[in-house]
DNA sequence: TATTGTTATACTCTATAACTATA
DNA sequence: TATAGTTATAGAGTATAACAATA
């Protein structure tokens, strides 16, 4: 598992460097990619375990790169809502492609027996989640 | 897998914060924990993909905390060799205990069926490594 | 007065450049 | 001249404190 993470993570970090994005900026983009809600700066900070100023600066940097937009909440003008742009989503899709490519390369290096065993284990893990949908694991 | 890493990683980061250690300092300690070689500052930097000054500063900080020692190589006085102290090893053993504890908590939350399938898959993966000892996976 | 967000300032970690000591 | 390491300086990212705007 450690090897898998190290191998695939390296490519992702490389890609982030090419875009000039930090890991925090990537996490923020992923949070904003959720289509359910329009995230405030405060929520961004809370979800990413960051101070409010850090969240504000992170939003600034993404704004500067055109990956998000920022606008006042009409119902509470203290709140600034952040919205990912099409360019932002495109960056995330690229990152996911890189990650998937890494996992596939790793899986290709396995024997058929190994792949089958891993596949069976992952299926079982996934089925268990369906049985207990509110169980997100320990801690 | 993502959930496992996130759950166990959080505890490790917490412990590092308690010790006042950064992730880089932890990696450096782990490198020095290998009993095979006495690592130079340059090698430390290379292995951790850091600049030489950064490696030097990292060594400084570990020295200050008493987790490593630094001494000139008698055969080439330009080289400074770093050595982990018993205190340094103790920190690493604590970190490993925290990590293992996290994995065990995660495994405890699985059903017997899930644990068995995972166990079988990991065994198969491990056997494959023995068949191809020079295969460290793709990339 | 409380909450949301920004700006001011300081600290950590890192890099490149300049420097010292040794080979 | 080349190499190992340190020191100087600058930039990114973060935190706390002080501030502005809105509720």
PDB file of C-alpha atoms (C1' of nucleotides) in Angstrom:
ATOM      1  CA  UNK A   1       0.000   0.000   0.000  1.00  0.00           C
ATOM      2  CA  UNK A   2       2.822   2.306   0.927  1.00  0.00           C
ATOM      3  CA  UNK A   3       4.506   1.637  -2.428  1.00  0.00           C
ATOM      4  CA  UNK A   4       1.278   2.279  -4.293  1.00  0.00           C
ATOM      5  CA  UNK A   5       0.770   5.616  -2.548  1.00  0.00           C
ATOM      6  CA  UNK A   6       4.376   6.684  -3.042  1.00  0.00           C
ATOM      7  CA  UNK A   7       4.389   5.781  -6.728  1.00  0.00           C
ATOM      8  CA  UNK A   8       1.095   7.422  -7.629  1.00  0.00           C
ATOM      9  CA  UNK A   9       1.566  10.403  -5.315  1.00  0.00           C
ATOM     10  CA  UNK A  10       4.811  11.409  -6.988  1.00  0.00           C
ATOM     11  CA  UNK A  11       3.145  11.950 -10.357  1.00  0.00           C
ATOM     12  CA  UNK A  12       0.378  14.008  -8.780  1.00  0.00           C
ATOM     13  CA  UNK A  13       2.854  16.280  -6.995  1.00  0.00           C
ATOM     14  CA  UNK A  14       4.755  16.686 -10.277  1.00  0.00           C
ATOM     15  CA  UNK A  15       1.568  17.754 -12.024  1.00  0.00           C
ATOM     16  CA  UNK A  16       0.722  20.199  -9.219  1.00  0.00           C
ATOM     17  CA  UNK A  17       4.173  21.761  -9.576  1.00  0.00           C
ATOM     18  CA  UNK A  18       3.568  22.190 -13.303  1.00  0.00           C
ATOM     19  CA  UNK A  19       0.342  24.035 -12.533  1.00  0.00           C
ATOM     20  CA  UNK A  20       2.066  26.002  -9.749  1.00  0.00           C
ATOM     21  CA  UNK A  21      -0.482  24.742  -7.225  1.00  0.00           C
ATOM     22  CA  UNK A  22       0.151  23.790  -3.607  1.00  0.00           C
ATOM     23  CA  UNK A  23      -1.421  20.754  -1.932  1.00  0.00           C
ATOM     24  CA  UNK A  24      -3.686  23.069   0.068  1.00  0.00           C
ATOM     25  CA  UNK A  25      -4.891  24.794  -3.071  1.00  0.00           C
ATOM     26  CA  UNK A  26      -5.658  21.395  -4.591  1.00  0.00           C
ATOM     27  CA  UNK A  27      -7.652  20.334  -1.504  1.00  0.00           C
ATOM     28  CA  UNK A  28      -9.589  23.589  -1.635  1.00  0.00           C
ATOM     29  CA  UNK A  29     -10.425  23.028  -5.290  1.00  0.00           C
ATOM     30  CA  UNK A  30     -11.657  19.507  -4.527  1.00  0.00           C
ATOM     31  CA  UNK A  31     -13.870  20.864  -1.750  1.00  0.00           C
ATOM     32  CA  UNK A  32     -15.358  23.438  -4.124  1.00  0.00           C
ATOM     33  CA  UNK A  33     -15.882  20.729  -6.742  1.00  0.00           C
ATOM     34  CA  UNK A  34     -18.715  19.252  -4.659  1.00  0.00           C
ATOM     35  CA  UNK A  35     -21.779  20.361  -6.595  1.00  0.00           C
ATOM     36  CA  UNK A  36     -24.041  20.430  -3.527  1.00  0.00           C
ATOM     37  CA  UNK A  37     -23.128  23.679  -1.817  1.00  0.00           C
ATOM     38  CA  UNK A  38     -21.603  27.107  -2.328  1.00  0.00           C
ATOM     39  CA  UNK A  39     -18.794  27.162   0.207  1.00  0.00           C
ATOM     40  CA  UNK A  40     -17.963  30.230   2.326  1.00  0.00           C
ATOM     41  CA  UNK A  41     -14.392  31.187   3.210  1.00  0.00           C
ATOM     42  CA  UNK A  42     -15.023  30.130   6.799  1.00  0.00           C
ATOM     43  CA  UNK A  43     -16.263  26.665   5.784  1.00  0.00           C
ATOM     44  CA  UNK A  44     -13.259  26.294   3.509  1.00  0.00           C
ATOM     45  CA  UNK A  45     -10.982  26.955   6.469  1.00  0.00           C
ATOM     46  CA  UNK A  46     -12.869  24.594   8.764  1.00  0.00           C
ATOM     47  CA  UNK A  47     -12.970  21.721   6.277  1.00  0.00           C
ATOM     48  CA  UNK A  48      -9.269  22.047   5.484  1.00  0.00           C
ATOM     49  CA  UNK A  49      -8.304  22.509   9.163  1.00  0.00           C
ATOM     50  CA  UNK A  50      -6.896  25.956   8.375  1.00  0.00           C
ATOM     51  CA  UNK A  51      -7.180  29.351  10.051  1.00  0.00           C
ATOM     52  CA  UNK A  52      -9.620  31.811   8.521  1.00  0.00           C
ATOM     53  CA  UNK A  53      -6.810  34.073   7.219  1.00  0.00           C
ATOM     54  CA  UNK A  54      -5.126  31.093   5.567  1.00  0.00           C
ATOM     55  CA  UNK A  55      -8.417  30.158   3.915  1.00  0.00           C
ATOM     56  CA  UNK A  56      -8.826  33.724   2.710  1.00  0.00           C
ATOM     57  CA  UNK A  57      -5.312  33.744   1.221  1.00  0.00           C
ATOM     58  CA  UNK A  58      -5.897  30.342  -0.405  1.00  0.00           C
ATOM     59  CA  UNK A  59      -9.091  31.668  -1.979  1.00  0.00           C
ATOM     60  CA  UNK A  60      -7.127  34.721  -3.161  1.00  0.00           C
ATOM     61  CA  UNK A  61      -4.537  32.595  -4.905  1.00  0.00           C
ATOM     62  CA  UNK A  62      -7.150  30.440  -6.655  1.00  0.00           C
ATOM     63  CA  UNK A  63      -9.018  33.587  -7.666  1.00  0.00           C
ATOM     64  CA  UNK A  64      -5.823  35.024  -9.136  1.00  0.00           C
ATOM     65  CA  UNK A  65      -5.375  31.901 -11.270  1.00  0.00           C
ATOM     66  CA  UNK A  66      -8.997  32.036 -12.413  1.00  0.00           C
ATOM     67  CA  UNK A  67      -9.827  28.672 -10.856  1.00  0.00           C
ATOM     68  CA  UNK A  68     -12.588  30.035  -8.571  1.00  0.00           C
ATOM     69  CA  UNK A  69     -14.859  33.085  -8.303  1.00  0.00           C
ATOM     70  CA  UNK A  70     -15.877  34.933  -5.121  1.00  0.00           C
ATOM     71  CA  UNK A  71     -19.138  36.816  -4.506  1.00  0.00           C
ATOM     72  CA  UNK A  72     -21.124  38.144  -1.544  1.00  0.00           C
ATOM     73  CA  UNK A  73     -24.013  36.125  -0.199  1.00  0.00           C
ATOM     74  CA  UNK A  74     -27.107  38.265  -0.962  1.00  0.00           C
ATOM     75  CA  UNK A  75     -28.787  37.186   2.293  1.00  0.00           C
ATOM     76  CA  UNK A  76     -25.784  37.850   4.569  1.00  0.00           C
ATOM     77  CA  UNK A  77     -23.305  40.236   3.049  1.00  0.00           C
ATOM     78  CA  UNK A  78     -20.577  39.264   5.536  1.00  0.00           C
ATOM     79  CA  UNK A  79     -20.300  35.884   3.805  1.00  0.00           C
ATOM     80  CA  UNK A  80     -18.256  35.450   0.619  1.00  0.00           C
ATOM     81  CA  UNK A  81     -19.236  32.365  -1.388  1.00  0.00           C
ATOM     82  CA  UNK A  82     -16.601  30.606  -3.482  1.00  0.00           C
ATOM     83  CA  UNK A  83     -17.434  28.904  -6.775  1.00  0.00           C
ATOM     84  CA  UNK A  84     -15.156  26.735  -8.884  1.00  0.00           C
ATOM     85  CA  UNK A  85     -14.771  27.784 -12.528  1.00  0.00           C
ATOM     86  CA  UNK A  86     -14.707  25.462 -15.561  1.00  0.00           C
ATOM     87  CA  UNK A  87     -10.914  26.001 -15.605  1.00  0.00           C
ATOM     88  CA  UNK A  88     -10.779  24.819 -11.983  1.00  0.00           C
ATOM     89  CA  UNK A  89     -12.727  21.669 -12.775  1.00  0.00           C
ATOM     90  CA  UNK A  90     -10.461  21.005 -15.730  1.00  0.00           C
ATOM     91  CA  UNK A  91      -7.423  21.085 -13.422  1.00  0.00           C
ATOM     92  CA  UNK A  92      -9.079  18.542 -11.115  1.00  0.00           C
ATOM     93  CA  UNK A  93      -9.971  16.231 -14.017  1.00  0.00           C
ATOM     94  CA  UNK A  94      -6.354  16.337 -15.165  1.00  0.00           C
ATOM     95  CA  UNK A  95      -5.140  15.472 -11.657  1.00  0.00           C
ATOM     96  CA  UNK A  96      -7.549  12.556 -11.461  1.00  0.00           C
ATOM     97  CA  UNK A  97      -6.346  11.255 -14.812  1.00  0.00           C
ATOM     98  CA  UNK A  98      -2.754  11.363 -13.569  1.00  0.00           C
ATOM     99  CA  UNK A  99      -3.693   9.552 -10.367  1.00  0.00           C
ATOM    100  CA  UNK A 100      -5.688   6.873 -12.175  1.00  0.00           C
ATOM    101  CA  UNK A 101      -2.863   6.390 -14.645  1.00  0.00           C
ATOM    102  CA  UNK A 102      -0.504   5.790 -11.722  1.00  0.00           C
ATOM    103  CA  UNK A 103      -2.781   3.192 -10.138  1.00  0.00           C
ATOM    104  CA  UNK A 104      -3.195   1.423 -13.460  1.00  0.00           C
ATOM    105  CA  UNK A 105       0.544   1.264 -14.018  1.00  0.00           C
ATOM    106  CA  UNK A 106       0.919  -0.208 -10.542  1.00  0.00           C
ATOM    107  CA  UNK A 107      -1.834  -2.784 -11.150  1.00  0.00           C
ATOM    108  CA  UNK A 108      -0.309  -3.747 -14.506  1.00  0.00           C
ATOM    109  CA  UNK A 109       2.876  -4.758 -12.713  1.00  0.00           C
ATOM    110  CA  UNK A 110       0.972  -7.306 -10.619  1.00  0.00           C
ATOM    111  CA  UNK A 111       0.460 -10.941 -11.607  1.00  0.00           C
ATOM    112  CA  UNK A 112      -3.037 -12.070 -12.570  1.00  0.00           C
ATOM    113  CA  UNK A 113      -3.303 -13.955  -9.280  1.00  0.00           C
ATOM    114  CA  UNK A 114      -2.391 -10.842  -7.315  1.00  0.00           C
ATOM    115  CA  UNK A 115      -4.829  -8.661  -9.218  1.00  0.00           C
ATOM    116  CA  UNK A 116      -7.649 -11.163  -8.693  1.00  0.00           C
ATOM    117  CA  UNK A 117      -6.996 -11.415  -4.958  1.00  0.00           C
ATOM    118  CA  UNK A 118      -6.839  -7.635  -4.616  1.00  0.00           C
ATOM    119  CA  UNK A 119      -9.994  -7.230  -6.655  1.00  0.00           C
ATOM    120  CA  UNK A 120     -11.871  -9.735  -4.464  1.00  0.00           C
ATOM    121  CA  UNK A 121     -10.703  -7.993  -1.282  1.00  0.00           C
ATOM    122  CA  UNK A 122     -11.708  -4.557  -2.506  1.00  0.00           C
ATOM    123  CA  UNK A 123     -15.129  -5.860  -3.591  1.00  0.00           C
ATOM    124  CA  UNK A 124     -15.651  -7.333  -0.122  1.00  0.00           C
ATOM    125  CA  UNK A 125     -14.608  -4.089   1.546  1.00  0.00           C
ATOM    126  CA  UNK A 126     -16.979  -2.152  -0.673  1.00  0.00           C
ATOM    127  CA  UNK A 127     -19.905  -4.527  -0.027  1.00  0.00           C
ATOM    128  CA  UNK A 128     -19.379  -4.067   3.698  1.00  0.00           C
ATOM    129  CA  UNK A 129     -19.730  -0.315   3.310  1.00  0.00           C
ATOM    130  CA  UNK A 130     -23.079  -0.843   1.627  1.00  0.00           C
ATOM    131  CA  UNK A 131     -24.260  -2.954   4.561  1.00  0.00           C
ATOM    132  CA  UNK A 132     -23.337  -0.203   7.028  1.00  0.00           C
ATOM    133  CA  UNK A 133     -23.661   3.060   5.114  1.00  0.00           C
ATOM    134  CA  UNK A 134     -23.103   5.206   8.220  1.00  0.00           C
ATOM    135  CA  UNK A 135     -19.902   3.405   9.158  1.00  0.00           C
ATOM    136  CA  UNK A 136     -17.005   5.517   7.916  1.00  0.00           C
ATOM    137  CA  UNK A 137     -14.408   3.466   9.721  1.00  0.00           C
ATOM    138  CA  UNK A 138     -12.754   4.022  13.103  1.00  0.00           C
ATOM    139  CA  UNK A 139     -11.952   7.528  14.420  1.00  0.00           C
TER     140      UNK A 139
ATOM    141  CA  UNK B   1      -7.441   2.746   1.101  1.00  0.00           C
ATOM    142  CA  UNK B   2      -7.875   6.494   1.135  1.00  0.00           C
ATOM    143  CA  UNK B   3      -9.913   6.235   4.326  1.00  0.00           C
ATOM    144  CA  UNK B   4      -7.290   4.029   5.956  1.00  0.00           C
ATOM    145  CA  UNK B   5      -4.521   6.486   5.137  1.00  0.00           C
ATOM    146  CA  UNK B   6      -6.514   9.495   6.266  1.00  0.00           C
ATOM    147  CA  UNK B   7      -7.522   7.879   9.553  1.00  0.00           C
ATOM    148  CA  UNK B   8      -4.092   6.589  10.518  1.00  0.00           C
ATOM    149  CA  UNK B   9      -2.224   9.603   9.163  1.00  0.00           C
ATOM    150  CA  UNK B  10      -4.121  12.013  11.388  1.00  0.00           C
ATOM    151  CA  UNK B  11      -2.895  10.361  14.562  1.00  0.00           C
ATOM    152  CA  UNK B  12       0.687  10.370  13.342  1.00  0.00           C
ATOM    153  CA  UNK B  13       0.564  14.087  12.498  1.00  0.00           C
ATOM    154  CA  UNK B  14      -0.917  14.753  15.938  1.00  0.00           C
ATOM    155  CA  UNK B  15       1.950  12.903  17.582  1.00  0.00           C
ATOM    156  CA  UNK B  16       4.492  14.788  15.472  1.00  0.00           C
ATOM    157  CA  UNK B  17       2.963  18.082  16.590  1.00  0.00           C
ATOM    158  CA  UNK B  18       3.277  16.993  20.205  1.00  0.00           C
ATOM    159  CA  UNK B  19       6.967  16.329  19.629  1.00  0.00           C
ATOM    160  CA  UNK B  20       7.308  19.580  17.682  1.00  0.00           C
ATOM    161  CA  UNK B  21       8.635  17.666  14.663  1.00  0.00           C
ATOM    162  CA  UNK B  22       7.934  18.384  11.003  1.00  0.00           C
ATOM    163  CA  UNK B  23       7.270  15.691   8.417  1.00  0.00           C
ATOM    164  CA  UNK B  24      10.706  16.334   6.903  1.00  0.00           C
ATOM    165  CA  UNK B  25      12.393  15.879  10.254  1.00  0.00           C
ATOM    166  CA  UNK B  26      10.521  12.598  10.689  1.00  0.00           C
ATOM    167  CA  UNK B  27      11.624  11.363   7.260  1.00  0.00           C
ATOM    168  CA  UNK B  28      15.210  12.307   8.072  1.00  0.00           C
ATOM    169  CA  UNK B  29      15.053  10.355  11.331  1.00  0.00           C
ATOM    170  CA  UNK B  30      13.701   7.307   9.508  1.00  0.00           C
ATOM    171  CA  UNK B  31      16.546   7.522   6.998  1.00  0.00           C
ATOM    172  CA  UNK B  32      19.093   7.677   9.816  1.00  0.00           C
ATOM    173  CA  UNK B  33      17.382   4.754  11.528  1.00  0.00           C
ATOM    174  CA  UNK B  34      18.723   2.393   8.836  1.00  0.00           C
ATOM    175  CA  UNK B  35      21.531   0.633  10.692  1.00  0.00           C
ATOM    176  CA  UNK B  36      23.579  -0.010   7.525  1.00  0.00           C
ATOM    177  CA  UNK B  37      25.259   3.329   6.876  1.00  0.00           C
ATOM    178  CA  UNK B  38      26.357   6.570   8.469  1.00  0.00           C
ATOM    179  CA  UNK B  39      24.598   9.153   6.355  1.00  0.00           C
ATOM    180  CA  UNK B  40      26.242  12.411   5.255  1.00  0.00           C
ATOM    181  CA  UNK B  41      24.356  15.704   5.046  1.00  0.00           C
ATOM    182  CA  UNK B  42      24.523  15.543   1.247  1.00  0.00           C
ATOM    183  CA  UNK B  43      23.025  12.031   1.121  1.00  0.00           C
ATOM    184  CA  UNK B  44      20.301  13.135   3.520  1.00  0.00           C
ATOM    185  CA  UNK B  45      19.386  15.923   1.119  1.00  0.00           C
ATOM    186  CA  UNK B  46      19.472  13.653  -1.926  1.00  0.00           C
ATOM    187  CA  UNK B  47      17.353  10.915  -0.361  1.00  0.00           C
ATOM    188  CA  UNK B  48      14.749  13.391   0.879  1.00  0.00           C
ATOM    189  CA  UNK B  49      14.743  15.339  -2.414  1.00  0.00           C
ATOM    190  CA  UNK B  50      15.882  18.457  -0.564  1.00  0.00           C
ATOM    191  CA  UNK B  51      18.539  21.085  -1.263  1.00  0.00           C
ATOM    192  CA  UNK B  52      21.815  20.778   0.626  1.00  0.00           C
ATOM    193  CA  UNK B  53      21.083  23.855   2.789  1.00  0.00           C
ATOM    194  CA  UNK B  54      17.685  22.433   3.701  1.00  0.00           C
ATOM    195  CA  UNK B  55      19.321  19.142   4.679  1.00  0.00           C
ATOM    196  CA  UNK B  56      21.854  21.028   6.774  1.00  0.00           C
ATOM    197  CA  UNK B  57      19.101  22.967   8.562  1.00  0.00           C
ATOM    198  CA  UNK B  58      17.095  19.778   9.132  1.00  0.00           C
ATOM    199  CA  UNK B  59      20.170  18.157  10.669  1.00  0.00           C
ATOM    200  CA  UNK B  60      20.632  21.260  12.851  1.00  0.00           C
ATOM    201  CA  UNK B  61      17.113  21.033  14.208  1.00  0.00           C
ATOM    202  CA  UNK B  62      17.401  17.315  15.009  1.00  0.00           C
ATOM    203  CA  UNK B  63      20.761  18.002  16.641  1.00  0.00           C
ATOM    204  CA  UNK B  64      19.212  20.723  18.782  1.00  0.00           C
ATOM    205  CA  UNK B  65      16.569  18.261  20.012  1.00  0.00           C
ATOM    206  CA  UNK B  66      19.202  15.639  20.751  1.00  0.00           C
ATOM    207  CA  UNK B  67      17.749  13.180  18.244  1.00  0.00           C
ATOM    208  CA  UNK B  68      20.941  12.907  16.160  1.00  0.00           C
ATOM    209  CA  UNK B  69      24.669  13.585  16.502  1.00  0.00           C
ATOM    210  CA  UNK B  70      27.023  15.041  13.848  1.00  0.00           C
ATOM    211  CA  UNK B  71      30.741  14.348  13.470  1.00  0.00           C
ATOM    212  CA  UNK B  72      33.434  14.790  10.804  1.00  0.00           C
ATOM    213  CA  UNK B  73      34.389  11.826   8.664  1.00  0.00           C
ATOM    214  CA  UNK B  74      38.001  11.046   9.672  1.00  0.00           C
ATOM    215  CA  UNK B  75      38.909  10.087   6.091  1.00  0.00           C
ATOM    216  CA  UNK B  76      37.413  13.187   4.442  1.00  0.00           C
ATOM    217  CA  UNK B  77      36.969  16.083   6.822  1.00  0.00           C
ATOM    218  CA  UNK B  78      34.586  17.879   4.455  1.00  0.00           C
ATOM    219  CA  UNK B  79      31.944  15.229   5.147  1.00  0.00           C
ATOM    220  CA  UNK B  80      29.785  15.399   8.286  1.00  0.00           C
ATOM    221  CA  UNK B  81      28.233  12.066   9.260  1.00  0.00           C
ATOM    222  CA  UNK B  82      24.875  11.995  11.042  1.00  0.00           C
ATOM    223  CA  UNK B  83      23.983   9.388  13.632  1.00  0.00           C
ATOM    224  CA  UNK B  84      20.620   8.815  15.278  1.00  0.00           C
ATOM    225  CA  UNK B  85      20.633   8.820  19.102  1.00  0.00           C
ATOM    226  CA  UNK B  86      18.698   6.437  21.385  1.00  0.00           C
ATOM    227  CA  UNK B  87      16.261   9.321  21.965  1.00  0.00           C
ATOM    228  CA  UNK B  88      15.781   9.580  18.203  1.00  0.00           C
ATOM    229  CA  UNK B  89      15.015   5.879  17.891  1.00  0.00           C
ATOM    230  CA  UNK B  90      12.575   6.142  20.775  1.00  0.00           C
ATOM    231  CA  UNK B  91      10.643   8.840  18.903  1.00  0.00           C
ATOM    232  CA  UNK B  92      10.425   6.585  15.829  1.00  0.00           C
ATOM    233  CA  UNK B  93       9.238   3.606  17.881  1.00  0.00           C
ATOM    234  CA  UNK B  94       6.506   5.790  19.379  1.00  0.00           C
ATOM    235  CA  UNK B  95       5.420   6.947  15.925  1.00  0.00           C
ATOM    236  CA  UNK B  96       5.282   3.360  14.686  1.00  0.00           C
ATOM    237  CA  UNK B  97       3.156   2.351  17.655  1.00  0.00           C
ATOM    238  CA  UNK B  98       0.710   5.163  16.873  1.00  0.00           C
ATOM    239  CA  UNK B  99       0.557   4.151  13.223  1.00  0.00           C
ATOM    240  CA  UNK B 100       0.046   0.457  14.019  1.00  0.00           C
ATOM    241  CA  UNK B 101      -2.634   1.350  16.522  1.00  0.00           C
ATOM    242  CA  UNK B 102      -4.446   3.282  13.815  1.00  0.00           C
ATOM    243  CA  UNK B 103      -4.317   0.390  11.343  1.00  0.00           C
ATOM    244  CA  UNK B 104      -5.555  -2.023  14.009  1.00  0.00           C
ATOM    245  CA  UNK B 105      -8.492   0.215  14.875  1.00  0.00           C
ATOM    246  CA  UNK B 106      -9.353   0.372  11.192  1.00  0.00           C
ATOM    247  CA  UNK B 107      -9.094  -3.422  10.789  1.00  0.00           C
ATOM    248  CA  UNK B 108     -11.228  -3.981  13.888  1.00  0.00           C
ATOM    249  CA  UNK B 109     -14.067  -2.099  12.217  1.00  0.00           C
ATOM    250  CA  UNK B 110     -14.130  -4.601   9.334  1.00  0.00           C
ATOM    251  CA  UNK B 111     -16.253  -7.745   9.263  1.00  0.00           C
ATOM    252  CA  UNK B 112     -14.502 -11.118   9.524  1.00  0.00           C
ATOM    253  CA  UNK B 113     -15.201 -11.721   5.838  1.00  0.00           C
ATOM    254  CA  UNK B 114     -13.620  -8.407   4.891  1.00  0.00           C
ATOM    255  CA  UNK B 115     -10.552  -9.000   7.044  1.00  0.00           C
ATOM    256  CA  UNK B 116     -10.052 -12.489   5.582  1.00  0.00           C
ATOM    257  CA  UNK B 117     -10.311 -11.217   1.994  1.00  0.00           C
ATOM    258  CA  UNK B 118      -7.900  -8.366   2.711  1.00  0.00           C
ATOM    259  CA  UNK B 119      -5.502 -10.721   4.444  1.00  0.00           C
ATOM    260  CA  UNK B 120      -5.522 -13.123   1.475  1.00  0.00           C
ATOM    261  CA  UNK B 121      -4.908 -10.293  -0.980  1.00  0.00           C
ATOM    262  CA  UNK B 122      -2.015  -8.861   1.031  1.00  0.00           C
ATOM    263  CA  UNK B 123      -0.438 -12.313   1.339  1.00  0.00           C
ATOM    264  CA  UNK B 124      -0.667 -12.778  -2.429  1.00  0.00           C
ATOM    265  CA  UNK B 125       0.860  -9.346  -3.047  1.00  0.00           C
ATOM    266  CA  UNK B 126       3.679 -10.136  -0.659  1.00  0.00           C
ATOM    267  CA  UNK B 127       4.391 -13.544  -2.222  1.00  0.00           C
ATOM    268  CA  UNK B 128       4.656 -11.874  -5.601  1.00  0.00           C
ATOM    269  CA  UNK B 129       7.348  -9.536  -4.279  1.00  0.00           C
ATOM    270  CA  UNK B 130       9.369 -12.556  -3.201  1.00  0.00           C
ATOM    271  CA  UNK B 131       9.142 -14.007  -6.722  1.00  0.00           C
ATOM    272  CA  UNK B 132      10.478 -10.794  -8.246  1.00  0.00           C
ATOM    273  CA  UNK B 133      12.731  -9.234  -5.597  1.00  0.00           C
ATOM    274  CA  UNK B 134      14.000  -6.531  -7.945  1.00  0.00           C
ATOM    275  CA  UNK B 135      10.527  -5.410  -8.933  1.00  0.00           C
ATOM    276  CA  UNK B 136       9.672  -2.356  -6.862  1.00  0.00           C
ATOM    277  CA  UNK B 137       6.557  -1.571  -8.844  1.00  0.00           C
ATOM    278  CA  UNK B 138       6.052   0.867 -11.691  1.00  0.00           C
ATOM    279  CA  UNK B 139       7.714   4.305 -11.665  1.00  0.00           C
TER     280      UNK B 139
ATOM    281  C1'  DT C   1     -22.045  42.365  20.907  1.00  0.00           C
ATOM    282  C1'  DA C   2     -21.125  38.432  17.712  1.00  0.00           C
ATOM    283  C1'  DT C   3     -19.702  36.815  13.172  1.00  0.00           C
ATOM    284  C1'  DT C   4     -17.343  36.930   8.530  1.00  0.00           C
ATOM    285  C1'  DG C   5     -13.648  38.177   6.272  1.00  0.00           C
ATOM    286  C1'  DT C   6      -9.218  40.857   5.401  1.00  0.00           C
ATOM    287  C1'  DT C   7      -4.799  42.930   6.585  1.00  0.00           C
ATOM    288  C1'  DA C   8      -0.453  43.143   9.615  1.00  0.00           C
ATOM    289  C1'  DT C   9       3.166  40.696  11.463  1.00  0.00           C
ATOM    290  C1'  DA C  10       5.951  36.763  12.754  1.00  0.00           C
ATOM    291  C1'  DC C  11       7.545  32.000  12.266  1.00  0.00           C
ATOM    292  C1'  DT C  12       8.726  27.711   9.702  1.00  0.00           C
ATOM    293  C1'  DC C  13      10.379  25.435   5.768  1.00  0.00           C
ATOM    294  C1'  DT C  14      12.433  25.670   1.475  1.00  0.00           C
ATOM    295  C1'  DA C  15      15.344  27.353  -2.495  1.00  0.00           C
ATOM    296  C1'  DT C  16      19.272  29.836  -4.835  1.00  0.00           C
ATOM    297  C1'  DA C  17      23.493  32.320  -4.203  1.00  0.00           C
ATOM    298  C1'  DA C  18      27.640  33.364  -1.795  1.00  0.00           C
ATOM    299  C1'  DC C  19      31.001  31.727   1.226  1.00  0.00           C
ATOM    300  C1'  DT C  20      34.375  28.469   3.993  1.00  0.00           C
ATOM    301  C1'  DA C  21      36.988  24.414   4.499  1.00  0.00           C
ATOM    302  C1'  DT C  22      38.890  20.388   2.621  1.00  0.00           C
ATOM    303  C1'  DA C  23      40.366  17.512  -1.222  1.00  0.00           C
TER     304       DA C  23
ATOM    305  C1'  DT D   1      39.382  23.343  -9.515  1.00  0.00           C
ATOM    306  C1'  DA D   2      35.793  20.457  -7.417  1.00  0.00           C
ATOM    307  C1'  DT D   3      33.120  18.922  -3.461  1.00  0.00           C
ATOM    308  C1'  DA D   4      30.775  19.075   1.389  1.00  0.00           C
ATOM    309  C1'  DG D   5      28.700  21.938   4.194  1.00  0.00           C
ATOM    310  C1'  DT D   6      27.154  26.475   6.208  1.00  0.00           C
ATOM    311  C1'  DT D   7      25.355  31.130   6.149  1.00  0.00           C
ATOM    312  C1'  DA D   8      22.617  34.966   3.757  1.00  0.00           C
ATOM    313  C1'  DT D   9      18.600  36.206   1.718  1.00  0.00           C
ATOM    314  C1'  DA D  10      14.092  35.616  -0.397  1.00  0.00           C
ATOM    315  C1'  DG D  11       9.543  33.374  -1.204  1.00  0.00           C
ATOM    316  C1'  DA D  12       5.569  30.443   0.004  1.00  0.00           C
ATOM    317  C1'  DG D  13       2.392  29.041   3.489  1.00  0.00           C
ATOM    318  C1'  DT D  14       0.526  29.335   7.986  1.00  0.00           C
ATOM    319  C1'  DA D  15      -0.842  31.271  12.637  1.00  0.00           C
ATOM    320  C1'  DT D  16      -2.276  34.906  15.970  1.00  0.00           C
ATOM    321  C1'  DA D  17      -3.678  39.610  16.573  1.00  0.00           C
ATOM    322  C1'  DA D  18      -5.826  43.729  15.028  1.00  0.00           C
ATOM    323  C1'  DC D  19      -9.130  45.634  12.072  1.00  0.00           C
ATOM    324  C1'  DA D  20     -13.499  46.506   8.926  1.00  0.00           C
ATOM    325  C1'  DA D  21     -18.024  45.405   7.606  1.00  0.00           C
ATOM    326  C1'  DT D  22     -22.346  43.318   8.490  1.00  0.00           C
ATOM    327  C1'  DA D  23     -25.759  41.086  11.454  1.00  0.00           C
TER     328       DA D  23
END
